[in-house]
mmCIF file of C-alpha atoms in Angstrom:
data_model
loop_
_atom_site.group_PDB
_atom_site.id
_atom_site.type_symbol
_atom_site.label_atom_id
_atom_site.label_comp_id
_atom_site.label_asym_id
_atom_site.label_seq_id
_atom_site.Cartn_x
_atom_site.Cartn_y
_atom_site.Cartn_z
ATOM 1 C CA UNK A 16 -14.868 0.385 56.664
ATOM 2 C CA UNK A 17 -14.445 0.187 52.909
ATOM 3 C CA UNK A 18 -12.154 2.633 51.213
ATOM 4 C CA UNK A 19 -13.746 4.937 48.620
ATOM 5 C CA UNK A 20 -13.795 3.544 45.050
ATOM 6 C CA UNK A 21 -11.542 5.196 42.461
ATOM 7 C CA UNK A 22 -13.255 6.268 39.257
ATOM 8 C CA UNK A 23 -12.903 4.190 36.124
ATOM 9 C CA UNK A 24 -9.742 5.292 34.353
ATOM 10 C CA UNK A 25 -9.941 5.306 30.524
ATOM 11 C CA UNK A 26 -6.494 4.136 29.376
ATOM 12 C CA UNK A 27 -4.400 5.988 26.826
ATOM 13 C CA UNK A 28 -3.396 4.463 23.574
ATOM 14 C CA UNK A 29 0.167 3.971 24.873
ATOM 15 C CA UNK A 30 -1.071 2.360 28.081
ATOM 16 C CA UNK A 31 -3.301 0.028 25.981
ATOM 17 C CA UNK A 32 -0.392 -0.975 23.754
ATOM 18 C CA UNK A 33 1.895 -1.536 26.742
ATOM 19 C CA UNK A 34 -0.604 -3.844 28.398
ATOM 20 C CA UNK A 35 -1.015 -5.680 25.099
ATOM 21 C CA UNK A 36 2.757 -6.048 24.658
ATOM 22 C CA UNK A 37 3.142 -7.365 28.181
ATOM 23 C CA UNK A 38 0.565 -10.181 27.632
ATOM 24 C CA UNK A 39 0.606 -13.143 25.343
ATOM 25 C CA UNK A 40 -2.933 -14.570 25.419
ATOM 26 C CA UNK A 41 -6.140 -12.956 24.221
ATOM 27 C CA UNK A 42 -9.610 -13.764 23.123
ATOM 28 C CA UNK A 43 -10.164 -13.144 19.436
ATOM 29 C CA UNK A 44 -13.827 -12.455 18.454
ATOM 30 C CA UNK A 45 -14.885 -13.024 14.811
ATOM 31 C CA UNK A 46 -18.175 -13.634 12.954
ATOM 32 C CA UNK A 47 -18.496 -17.218 11.663
ATOM 33 C CA UNK A 48 -21.587 -18.312 9.647
ATOM 34 C CA UNK A 49 -23.452 -15.225 10.822
ATOM 35 C CA UNK A 50 -22.839 -15.570 14.556
ATOM 36 C CA UNK A 51 -20.040 -14.403 16.941
ATOM 37 C CA UNK A 52 -17.307 -16.905 17.959
ATOM 38 C CA UNK A 53 -14.557 -16.382 20.384
ATOM 39 C CA UNK A 54 -11.164 -18.124 20.197
ATOM 40 C CA UNK A 55 -8.157 -18.014 22.642
ATOM 41 C CA UNK A 56 -4.979 -16.990 20.601
ATOM 42 C CA UNK A 57 -1.387 -16.491 21.532
ATOM 43 C CA UNK A 58 -0.221 -13.180 20.048
ATOM 44 C CA UNK A 59 2.506 -10.520 19.830
ATOM 45 C CA UNK A 60 2.336 -6.839 19.204
ATOM 46 C CA UNK A 61 4.072 -5.973 15.981
ATOM 47 C CA UNK A 62 4.099 -2.460 14.465
ATOM 48 C CA UNK A 63 1.128 -1.419 16.563
ATOM 49 C CA UNK A 64 -0.975 -4.295 15.368
ATOM 50 C CA UNK A 65 -1.704 -7.796 16.730
ATOM 51 C CA UNK A 66 -0.095 -10.829 15.034
ATOM 52 C CA UNK A 67 -0.878 -14.466 15.675
ATOM 53 C CA UNK A 68 -0.560 -17.793 13.922
ATOM 54 C CA UNK A 69 -3.307 -20.308 13.133
ATOM 55 C CA UNK A 70 -4.074 -23.478 11.311
ATOM 56 C CA UNK A 71 -6.684 -23.660 8.515
ATOM 57 C CA UNK A 72 -10.148 -22.854 9.820
ATOM 58 C CA UNK A 73 -12.405 -20.125 10.806
ATOM 59 C CA UNK A 74 -9.682 -17.647 11.833
ATOM 60 C CA UNK A 75 -7.861 -18.088 8.619
ATOM 61 C CA UNK A 76 -10.981 -17.899 6.556
ATOM 62 C CA UNK A 77 -11.989 -14.700 8.262
ATOM 63 C CA UNK A 78 -8.509 -13.219 7.608
ATOM 64 C CA UNK A 79 -8.695 -14.201 3.948
ATOM 65 C CA UNK A 80 -11.895 -12.370 3.626
ATOM 66 C CA UNK A 81 -10.387 -9.365 5.538
ATOM 67 C CA UNK A 82 -13.309 -9.414 7.974
ATOM 68 C CA UNK A 83 -13.574 -7.337 11.047
ATOM 69 C CA UNK A 84 -12.445 -8.802 14.402
ATOM 70 C CA UNK A 85 -11.708 -7.956 17.927
ATOM 71 C CA UNK A 86 -9.182 -9.005 20.439
ATOM 72 C CA UNK A 87 -9.762 -8.647 24.205
ATOM 73 C CA UNK A 88 -7.332 -9.052 27.150
ATOM 74 C CA UNK A 89 -7.804 -8.268 30.895
ATOM 75 C CA UNK A 90 -6.050 -8.712 34.117
ATOM 76 C CA UNK A 91 -6.115 -8.170 37.802
ATOM 77 C CA UNK A 92 -3.362 -7.000 40.235
ATOM 78 C CA UNK A 93 -4.232 -8.334 43.804
ATOM 79 C CA UNK A 94 -1.686 -5.984 45.364
ATOM 80 C CA UNK A 95 -3.409 -2.845 44.028
ATOM 81 C CA UNK A 96 -6.887 -4.371 43.745
ATOM 82 C CA UNK A 97 -7.042 -2.969 40.242
ATOM 83 C CA UNK A 98 -8.402 -4.739 37.202
ATOM 84 C CA UNK A 99 -8.008 -3.661 33.571
ATOM 85 C CA UNK A 100 -9.393 -4.555 30.145
ATOM 86 C CA UNK A 101 -8.183 -3.713 26.662
ATOM 87 C CA UNK A 102 -10.116 -4.191 23.418
ATOM 88 C CA UNK A 103 -8.574 -3.928 19.891
ATOM 89 C CA UNK A 104 -11.048 -3.800 16.947
ATOM 90 C CA UNK A 105 -9.982 -3.801 13.334
ATOM 91 C CA UNK A 106 -9.731 -5.879 10.142
ATOM 92 C CA UNK A 107 -7.683 -9.073 9.786
ATOM 93 C CA UNK A 108 -5.297 -9.940 6.973
ATOM 94 C CA UNK A 109 -2.921 -12.758 6.191
ATOM 95 C CA UNK A 110 0.746 -11.978 6.515
ATOM 96 C CA UNK A 111 2.457 -13.320 3.442
ATOM 97 C CA UNK A 112 5.829 -11.518 3.417
ATOM 98 C CA UNK A 113 8.545 -13.842 4.831
ATOM 99 C CA UNK A 114 10.431 -10.931 6.398
ATOM 100 C CA UNK A 115 7.230 -9.957 8.352
ATOM 101 C CA UNK A 116 6.679 -13.541 9.437
ATOM 102 C CA UNK A 117 10.425 -13.701 10.598
ATOM 103 C CA UNK A 118 9.862 -10.420 12.561
ATOM 104 C CA UNK A 119 6.795 -11.830 14.328
ATOM 105 C CA UNK A 120 8.584 -15.069 15.086
ATOM 106 C CA UNK A 121 11.570 -12.967 16.437
ATOM 107 C CA UNK A 122 9.145 -11.471 19.029
ATOM 108 C CA UNK A 123 8.596 -14.984 20.493
ATOM 109 C CA UNK A 124 5.249 -15.788 19.006
ATOM 110 C CA UNK A 125 4.616 -19.397 20.067
ATOM 111 C CA UNK A 126 1.180 -20.980 20.009
ATOM 112 C CA UNK A 127 0.282 -22.990 23.108
ATOM 113 C CA UNK A 128 -1.939 -25.471 21.274
ATOM 114 C CA UNK A 129 -0.069 -28.302 19.470
ATOM 115 C CA UNK A 130 -0.235 -28.643 15.802
ATOM 116 C CA UNK A 131 0.946 -26.842 12.768
ATOM 117 C CA UNK A 132 0.105 -23.189 12.773
ATOM 118 C CA UNK A 133 1.727 -22.010 9.569
ATOM 119 C CA UNK A 134 -0.641 -19.135 8.759
ATOM 120 C CA UNK A 135 0.262 -15.656 10.157
ATOM 121 C CA UNK A 136 -2.525 -13.249 10.692
ATOM 122 C CA UNK A 137 -2.525 -9.532 11.521
ATOM 123 C CA UNK A 138 -5.308 -7.635 13.309
ATOM 124 C CA UNK A 139 -4.844 -4.014 12.218
ATOM 125 C CA UNK A 140 -6.190 -1.721 14.931
ATOM 126 C CA UNK A 141 -8.884 0.663 13.875
ATOM 127 C CA UNK A 142 -10.133 1.227 17.305
ATOM 128 C CA UNK A 143 -8.372 0.689 20.686
ATOM 129 C CA UNK A 144 -9.939 1.097 24.105
ATOM 130 C CA UNK A 145 -8.994 0.239 27.647
ATOM 131 C CA UNK A 146 -10.009 0.900 31.208
ATOM 132 C CA UNK A 147 -8.701 0.319 34.687
ATOM 133 C CA UNK A 148 -10.822 0.161 37.720
ATOM 134 C CA UNK A 149 -10.801 -0.757 41.418
ATOM 135 C CA UNK A 150 -12.597 -4.098 42.051
ATOM 136 C CA UNK A 151 -15.251 -4.592 44.629
ATOM 137 C CA UNK A 152 -13.921 -6.232 47.693
ATOM 138 C CA UNK A 153 -15.201 -9.807 47.831
ATOM 139 C CA UNK A 154 -17.222 -11.291 50.566
ATOM 140 C CA UNK A 155 -14.467 -13.702 51.615
ATOM 141 C CA UNK A 156 -16.988 -15.967 53.233
ATOM 142 C CA UNK A 157 -19.249 -16.275 50.225
ATOM 143 C CA UNK A 158 -16.923 -15.684 47.231
ATOM 144 C CA UNK A 159 -15.879 -18.764 45.161
ATOM 145 C CA UNK A 160 -12.387 -19.996 46.018
ATOM 146 C CA UNK A 161 -11.144 -19.506 42.550
ATOM 147 C CA UNK A 162 -12.143 -15.757 42.516
ATOM 148 C CA UNK A 163 -8.854 -13.780 41.943
ATOM 149 C CA UNK A 164 -9.949 -11.079 44.242
ATOM 150 C CA UNK A 165 -9.619 -13.325 47.310
ATOM 151 C CA UNK A 166 -5.888 -13.122 47.129
ATOM 152 C CA UNK A 167 -5.946 -9.536 48.290
ATOM 153 C CA UNK A 168 -7.754 -10.391 51.525
ATOM 154 C CA UNK A 169 -6.539 -13.856 52.683
#
C-alpha cells in the first residue's frame, strides 16, 4: 500500500540559498540570438548572488549586455524520497573588481571544463523560488535502470 503523498512544499528564501550554497553545478538559461540556450556552469553563492567563471562567448556576451538569466538546480534524496528544485532569476553582470574576484575564488569556484575561464560573472537574484516534493514510487520492473528513484526501493 502506497503511503499518502506529502503536499508540495514551497521553500523559503533561506532554504533556497542553503540548497544553492550546498551545490556546485547548475544550469544557466540565457537568450542567445532570440532563442533560449542552457549551459551547465559551476558556481558559488557570494553575497546572495550566483557567481561563475566563463570564457569568451555567449555567457560573457549576455553578461556584458546585462541581460536577464536564470539558474536552476535540483536534487533527490533516496532516503527520504524527496526531490527539490530551486530557480534564481535576475540580471547578469561582469565582475571587474579584483577583490570581488578573489572573494569568489576564495569560496572554491573551480570550473570543471578545461580551458581558460578568466571572466567572472554575477547573476543578481531578482526572483528566487524553490519547492520540495515527494516523488512517485517507481515501478521497479519498468523504470529505467538509471532512474535515481530506484535506489530507494532496491
